Tab-separated table of C-alpha atoms in Angstrom:
chain	number	residue	atom	x	y	z
A	51	UNK	CA	97.495	34.125	11.203
A	52	UNK	CA	98.245	30.836	9.491
A	53	UNK	CA	100.412	29.719	12.427
A	54	UNK	CA	97.674	30.645	14.887
A	55	UNK	CA	95.078	28.617	12.987
A	56	UNK	CA	97.397	25.609	12.694
A	57	UNK	CA	98.246	25.753	16.391
A	58	UNK	CA	94.564	25.979	17.282
A	59	UNK	CA	93.682	23.000	15.068
A	60	UNK	CA	96.545	20.935	16.572
A	61	UNK	CA	95.359	21.696	20.125
A	62	UNK	CA	91.820	20.840	19.017
A	63	UNK	CA	92.635	17.327	17.848
A	64	UNK	CA	95.088	16.589	20.667
A	65	UNK	CA	92.423	17.428	23.228
A	66	UNK	CA	89.884	15.212	21.485
A	67	UNK	CA	92.293	12.271	21.294
A	68	UNK	CA	92.963	12.200	25.042
A	69	UNK	CA	89.373	12.852	26.097
A	70	UNK	CA	87.123	10.028	27.354
A	71	UNK	CA	85.223	8.327	24.578
A	72	UNK	CA	81.792	9.567	25.649
A	73	UNK	CA	82.845	13.189	25.932
A	74	UNK	CA	84.738	13.495	22.652
A	75	UNK	CA	81.815	14.880	20.679
A	76	UNK	CA	80.927	17.348	23.431
A	77	UNK	CA	84.559	18.524	23.674
A	78	UNK	CA	84.723	18.806	19.899
A	79	UNK	CA	81.733	21.142	19.878
A	80	UNK	CA	83.139	23.289	22.686
A	81	UNK	CA	86.443	23.700	20.878
A	82	UNK	CA	84.615	24.413	17.640
A	83	UNK	CA	82.770	27.281	19.306
A	84	UNK	CA	86.040	28.762	20.547
A	85	UNK	CA	87.649	28.268	17.160
A	86	UNK	CA	84.736	30.027	15.461
A	87	UNK	CA	85.367	33.097	17.628
A	88	UNK	CA	89.032	33.035	16.616
A	89	UNK	CA	88.102	32.676	12.956
A	90	UNK	CA	85.713	35.616	13.216
A	91	UNK	CA	88.527	37.723	14.703
A	92	UNK	CA	90.997	36.668	12.007
A	93	UNK	CA	88.392	37.274	9.309
A	94	UNK	CA	87.719	40.800	10.553
A	95	UNK	CA	91.412	41.634	10.832
A	96	UNK	CA	92.274	40.046	7.489
A	97	UNK	CA	89.765	42.139	5.573
A	98	UNK	CA	92.383	44.770	4.825
A	99	UNK	CA	94.983	42.293	3.646
A	100	UNK	CA	92.861	39.683	1.895
A	101	UNK	CA	91.138	36.798	3.659
A	102	UNK	CA	92.265	33.850	1.545
A	103	UNK	CA	92.611	31.502	4.510
A	104	UNK	CA	89.162	32.202	5.870
A	105	UNK	CA	87.369	32.231	2.546
A	106	UNK	CA	88.910	28.887	1.671
A	107	UNK	CA	87.748	27.449	4.988
A	108	UNK	CA	84.224	28.779	4.533
A	109	UNK	CA	83.881	26.749	1.342
A	110	UNK	CA	85.608	23.617	2.597
A	111	UNK	CA	84.109	20.548	0.925
A	112	UNK	CA	82.326	22.592	-1.752
A	113	UNK	CA	83.678	20.682	-4.762
A	114	UNK	CA	82.815	17.288	-3.335
A	115	UNK	CA	79.408	18.506	-2.261
A	116	UNK	CA	78.556	19.834	-5.729
A	117	UNK	CA	79.771	16.602	-7.331
A	118	UNK	CA	77.284	14.659	-5.214
A	119	UNK	CA	74.373	17.093	-4.981
A	120	UNK	CA	73.852	17.456	-8.737
A	121	UNK	CA	73.304	13.739	-9.503
A	122	UNK	CA	71.396	13.261	-6.236
A	123	UNK	CA	68.999	16.094	-7.124
A	124	UNK	CA	68.556	14.695	-10.623
A	125	UNK	CA	67.714	11.274	-9.181
A	126	UNK	CA	65.274	12.790	-6.692
A	127	UNK	CA	63.340	14.843	-9.260
A	128	UNK	CA	63.453	11.995	-11.766
A	129	UNK	CA	61.806	9.670	-9.243
A	130	UNK	CA	59.546	12.190	-7.493
A	131	UNK	CA	57.709	13.656	-10.477
A	132	UNK	CA	56.534	10.421	-12.177
A	133	UNK	CA	55.765	8.852	-8.780
A	134	UNK	CA	53.689	11.887	-7.821
A	135	UNK	CA	51.729	11.829	-11.075
A	136	UNK	CA	51.001	8.111	-10.749
A	137	UNK	CA	49.890	8.441	-7.122
A	138	UNK	CA	47.705	11.465	-7.848
A	139	UNK	CA	45.846	9.399	-10.454
A	140	UNK	CA	45.455	6.499	-8.019
A	141	UNK	CA	44.450	8.436	-4.889
A	142	UNK	CA	41.198	10.368	-4.404
A	143	UNK	CA	41.494	14.127	-4.836
A	144	UNK	CA	41.138	14.733	-1.092
A	145	UNK	CA	44.230	12.574	-0.470
A	146	UNK	CA	46.592	14.571	-2.690
A	147	UNK	CA	48.692	15.460	0.372
A	148	UNK	CA	49.326	11.749	0.992
A	149	UNK	CA	50.448	11.357	-2.608
A	150	UNK	CA	52.938	14.212	-2.207
A	151	UNK	CA	54.196	12.813	1.110
A	152	UNK	CA	54.726	9.354	-0.343
A	153	UNK	CA	56.360	10.596	-3.532
A	154	UNK	CA	58.735	12.799	-1.539
A	155	UNK	CA	59.779	9.916	0.692
A	156	UNK	CA	60.342	7.595	-2.287
A	157	UNK	CA	62.376	10.232	-4.100
A	158	UNK	CA	64.454	10.835	-0.976
A	159	UNK	CA	65.130	7.127	-0.526
A	160	UNK	CA	66.318	6.802	-4.126
A	161	UNK	CA	68.621	9.819	-3.976
A	162	UNK	CA	70.050	8.796	-0.578
A	163	UNK	CA	72.337	6.301	-2.315
A	164	UNK	CA	74.308	9.317	-3.577
A	165	UNK	CA	73.477	11.887	-0.912
A	166	UNK	CA	74.776	9.883	2.066
A	167	UNK	CA	78.392	9.448	0.817
A	168	UNK	CA	78.342	13.103	-0.248
A	169	UNK	CA	77.201	14.186	3.210
A	170	UNK	CA	79.807	12.028	4.959
A	171	UNK	CA	82.656	13.417	2.843
A	172	UNK	CA	81.434	17.009	3.183
A	173	UNK	CA	81.126	16.883	6.959
A	174	UNK	CA	84.476	15.155	7.459
A	175	UNK	CA	86.140	17.863	5.355
A	176	UNK	CA	84.365	20.670	7.190
A	177	UNK	CA	85.626	19.340	10.526
A	178	UNK	CA	89.198	19.389	9.199
A	179	UNK	CA	89.744	15.632	8.898
A	180	UNK	CA	90.591	15.694	5.189
A	181	UNK	CA	91.954	18.249	2.739
A	182	UNK	CA	90.115	17.163	-0.405
A	183	UNK	CA	87.166	15.030	-1.476
A	184	UNK	CA	89.286	12.365	-3.268
A	185	UNK	CA	91.514	12.014	-0.198
A	186	UNK	CA	88.441	11.764	2.017
A	187	UNK	CA	86.899	8.968	-0.064
A	188	UNK	CA	90.186	7.060	-0.318
A	189	UNK	CA	91.069	7.267	3.375
A	190	UNK	CA	87.533	6.553	4.597
A	191	UNK	CA	87.364	3.403	2.477
A	192	UNK	CA	90.886	2.377	3.578
A	193	UNK	CA	90.214	2.834	7.312
A	194	UNK	CA	86.530	2.005	7.617
A	195	UNK	CA	85.760	0.048	4.475
A	196	UNK	CA	83.168	0.927	1.855
A	197	UNK	CA	80.516	0.993	4.581
A	198	UNK	CA	82.347	3.997	6.040
A	199	UNK	CA	80.855	6.097	3.253
A	200	UNK	CA	77.419	5.132	4.528
A	201	UNK	CA	78.012	5.632	8.248
A	202	UNK	CA	74.924	7.148	9.801
A	203	UNK	CA	72.770	5.944	6.907
A	204	UNK	CA	69.886	5.102	9.218
A	205	UNK	CA	69.978	8.503	10.886
A	206	UNK	CA	70.236	10.163	7.472
A	207	UNK	CA	67.051	8.439	6.358
A	208	UNK	CA	65.468	9.284	9.713
A	209	UNK	CA	66.075	12.959	8.938
A	210	UNK	CA	65.817	13.202	5.165
A	211	UNK	CA	62.821	10.998	4.416
A	212	UNK	CA	60.550	13.024	6.733
A	213	UNK	CA	62.235	16.201	5.494
A	214	UNK	CA	61.683	15.453	1.808
A	215	UNK	CA	58.144	14.228	2.400
A	216	UNK	CA	57.172	17.232	4.539
A	217	UNK	CA	58.863	19.882	2.409
A	218	UNK	CA	57.351	18.758	-0.871
A	219	UNK	CA	53.949	18.115	0.679
A	220	UNK	CA	53.840	21.585	2.267
A	221	UNK	CA	55.075	23.190	-0.944
A	222	UNK	CA	52.648	21.352	-3.206
A	223	UNK	CA	49.655	21.947	-0.931
A	224	UNK	CA	50.414	25.649	-0.490
A	225	UNK	CA	50.870	25.970	-4.222
A	226	UNK	CA	47.577	24.236	-4.961
A	227	UNK	CA	45.702	26.439	-2.505
A	228	UNK	CA	47.290	29.623	-3.821
A	229	UNK	CA	46.549	28.727	-7.446
A	230	UNK	CA	42.917	27.934	-6.654
A	231	UNK	CA	42.527	31.215	-4.786
A	232	UNK	CA	44.264	33.285	-7.469
A	233	UNK	CA	42.681	31.306	-10.362
A	234	UNK	CA	45.854	31.624	-12.398
A	235	UNK	CA	49.342	30.230	-12.781
A	236	UNK	CA	51.911	31.334	-10.211
A	237	UNK	CA	54.833	33.490	-11.296
A	238	UNK	CA	58.471	32.889	-10.393
A	239	UNK	CA	58.603	35.123	-7.278
A	240	UNK	CA	55.461	33.468	-5.892
A	241	UNK	CA	56.924	29.978	-6.411
A	242	UNK	CA	60.127	31.105	-4.728
A	243	UNK	CA	58.298	32.555	-1.700
A	244	UNK	CA	56.222	29.409	-1.229
A	245	UNK	CA	59.376	27.308	-1.575
A	246	UNK	CA	61.165	29.398	1.053
A	247	UNK	CA	58.224	29.082	3.439
A	248	UNK	CA	58.025	25.309	2.994
A	249	UNK	CA	61.775	24.929	3.450
A	250	UNK	CA	61.896	27.079	6.584
A	251	UNK	CA	59.057	25.197	8.289
A	252	UNK	CA	60.492	21.797	7.425
A	253	UNK	CA	63.996	22.839	8.466
A	254	UNK	CA	62.779	23.934	11.892
A	255	UNK	CA	60.735	20.774	12.520
A	256	UNK	CA	63.545	18.406	11.483
A	257	UNK	CA	66.376	20.152	13.378
A	258	UNK	CA	66.566	17.448	16.114
A	259	UNK	CA	66.876	14.792	13.411
A	260	UNK	CA	69.660	16.790	11.773
A	261	UNK	CA	71.561	17.060	15.074
A	262	UNK	CA	71.379	13.288	15.568
A	263	UNK	CA	72.417	12.606	11.981
A	264	UNK	CA	75.406	14.944	12.216
A	265	UNK	CA	76.644	13.474	15.500
A	266	UNK	CA	76.561	9.948	14.086
A	267	UNK	CA	78.236	10.881	10.802
A	268	UNK	CA	81.177	12.860	12.209
A	269	UNK	CA	82.109	10.258	14.841
A	270	UNK	CA	83.948	8.175	12.235
A	271	UNK	CA	85.490	4.952	13.525
A	272	UNK	CA	85.476	6.165	17.156
A	273	UNK	CA	81.875	4.996	17.634
A	274	UNK	CA	80.997	7.336	20.486
A	275	UNK	CA	77.343	6.415	20.012
A	276	UNK	CA	75.801	2.979	19.683
A	277	UNK	CA	73.020	3.845	17.289
A	278	UNK	CA	70.289	6.441	17.095
A	279	UNK	CA	68.618	5.748	20.451
A	280	UNK	CA	71.922	5.832	22.326
A	281	UNK	CA	72.799	9.093	20.579
A	282	UNK	CA	69.541	10.714	21.690
A	283	UNK	CA	69.904	9.476	25.272
A	284	UNK	CA	73.491	10.697	25.524
A	285	UNK	CA	72.742	14.136	24.108
A	286	UNK	CA	69.764	14.664	26.424
A	287	UNK	CA	71.655	13.337	29.463
A	288	UNK	CA	74.888	15.284	28.949
A	289	UNK	CA	73.657	18.451	27.252
A	290	UNK	CA	69.923	18.674	27.884
A	291	UNK	CA	67.007	18.622	25.485
A	292	UNK	CA	67.858	22.079	24.115
A	293	UNK	CA	70.942	20.554	22.496
A	294	UNK	CA	68.636	18.822	20.004
A	295	UNK	CA	67.739	22.269	18.642
A	296	UNK	CA	71.298	23.510	18.201
A	297	UNK	CA	71.743	25.374	14.941
A	298	UNK	CA	68.034	25.834	14.297
A	299	UNK	CA	68.461	29.494	13.330
A	300	UNK	CA	71.118	29.010	10.614
A	301	UNK	CA	69.362	25.841	9.445
A	302	UNK	CA	66.021	27.605	8.941
A	303	UNK	CA	67.778	30.477	7.167
A	304	UNK	CA	69.797	28.478	4.678
A	305	UNK	CA	67.076	25.910	3.971
A	306	UNK	CA	64.560	28.712	3.460
A	307	UNK	CA	66.876	30.451	0.992
A	308	UNK	CA	67.726	27.140	-0.649
A	309	UNK	CA	64.043	26.250	-0.948
A	310	UNK	CA	63.259	29.513	-2.696
A	311	UNK	CA	66.028	28.939	-5.242
A	312	UNK	CA	65.345	25.221	-5.728
A	313	UNK	CA	61.594	25.436	-6.206
A	314	UNK	CA	61.826	28.625	-8.243
A	315	UNK	CA	64.276	27.010	-10.661
A	316	UNK	CA	62.341	23.723	-10.651
A	317	UNK	CA	59.039	25.310	-11.655
A	318	UNK	CA	60.650	27.488	-14.309
A	319	UNK	CA	62.453	24.459	-15.758
A	320	UNK	CA	59.210	22.439	-15.801
A	321	UNK	CA	57.440	25.279	-17.612
A	322	UNK	CA	60.183	25.537	-20.237
A	323	UNK	CA	60.194	21.772	-20.843
A	324	UNK	CA	56.379	21.691	-21.034
A	325	UNK	CA	56.352	24.491	-23.612
A	326	UNK	CA	58.951	22.717	-25.747
A	327	UNK	CA	57.089	19.404	-25.608
A	328	UNK	CA	53.687	20.954	-26.378
A	329	UNK	CA	52.914	21.319	-30.120
A	330	UNK	CA	52.101	24.880	-31.149
A	331	UNK	CA	48.643	23.777	-32.366
A	332	UNK	CA	47.669	22.596	-28.881
A	333	UNK	CA	46.772	24.795	-25.953
A	334	UNK	CA	49.030	24.659	-22.899
A	335	UNK	CA	47.759	22.634	-19.968
A	336	UNK	CA	45.532	24.679	-17.698
A	337	UNK	CA	46.369	25.120	-14.061
A	338	UNK	CA	43.414	22.929	-13.018
A	339	UNK	CA	44.859	20.019	-14.962
A	340	UNK	CA	48.196	20.361	-13.194
A	341	UNK	CA	46.828	20.254	-9.647
């Protein structure tokens, strides 16, 4: 099985190298689809003898991704929460959605300084270009310069700023409405369900932006696309408009699940910290004060 996978990967990259510049990305995707069928077959047949090869490939880039996601998430929450509180005090109550939108976009912009290099390294590893995160960083900087770690930065912001703004706005507004209707604090399962719903909706709406971002980031130094507009024109011309929605199903699924976990943990953590910081002689903040 190992020889089959190596042979397939070698054929994959040889075909891409000799293909015309404009069609390299399209050929890459076609070969990826065929390779995925092979991997599924190997995975099913390896179940009886242990699937080390496949399981390792499924989690390719995990270590580097975790190393970047943790500080990026900390930066985002650290910027989002105080920004949200300040904007909510400045804006009228009927403009709370605008405060959440703005705070989400500002938090996303701050965390993008860490998230973009993490995304570049992760995607290059998942496409088989590098074996480890340190090697990826070293070789990208050597071949493309430090700016290589920020390739596709504009498209990343084009996707993630609207994503962060929309997801947190939808979540916060749904949570406010639910709390007002229930006249009580939400429990953990309710926070998780609202988070999943907000993540799924946002993931579906921003799928075209994710497709554009991915195409620009994985092209490396080949420069198949000359910017965001050229990327959109090429995709629509060569593959049709439906290509902009590729992967919408898996994207909605994993972002919905991720949203339920993220927001569930976030709200529980905020409650624990609030309880620790509140003196025992004082009453906890009511849900109306936290809206």
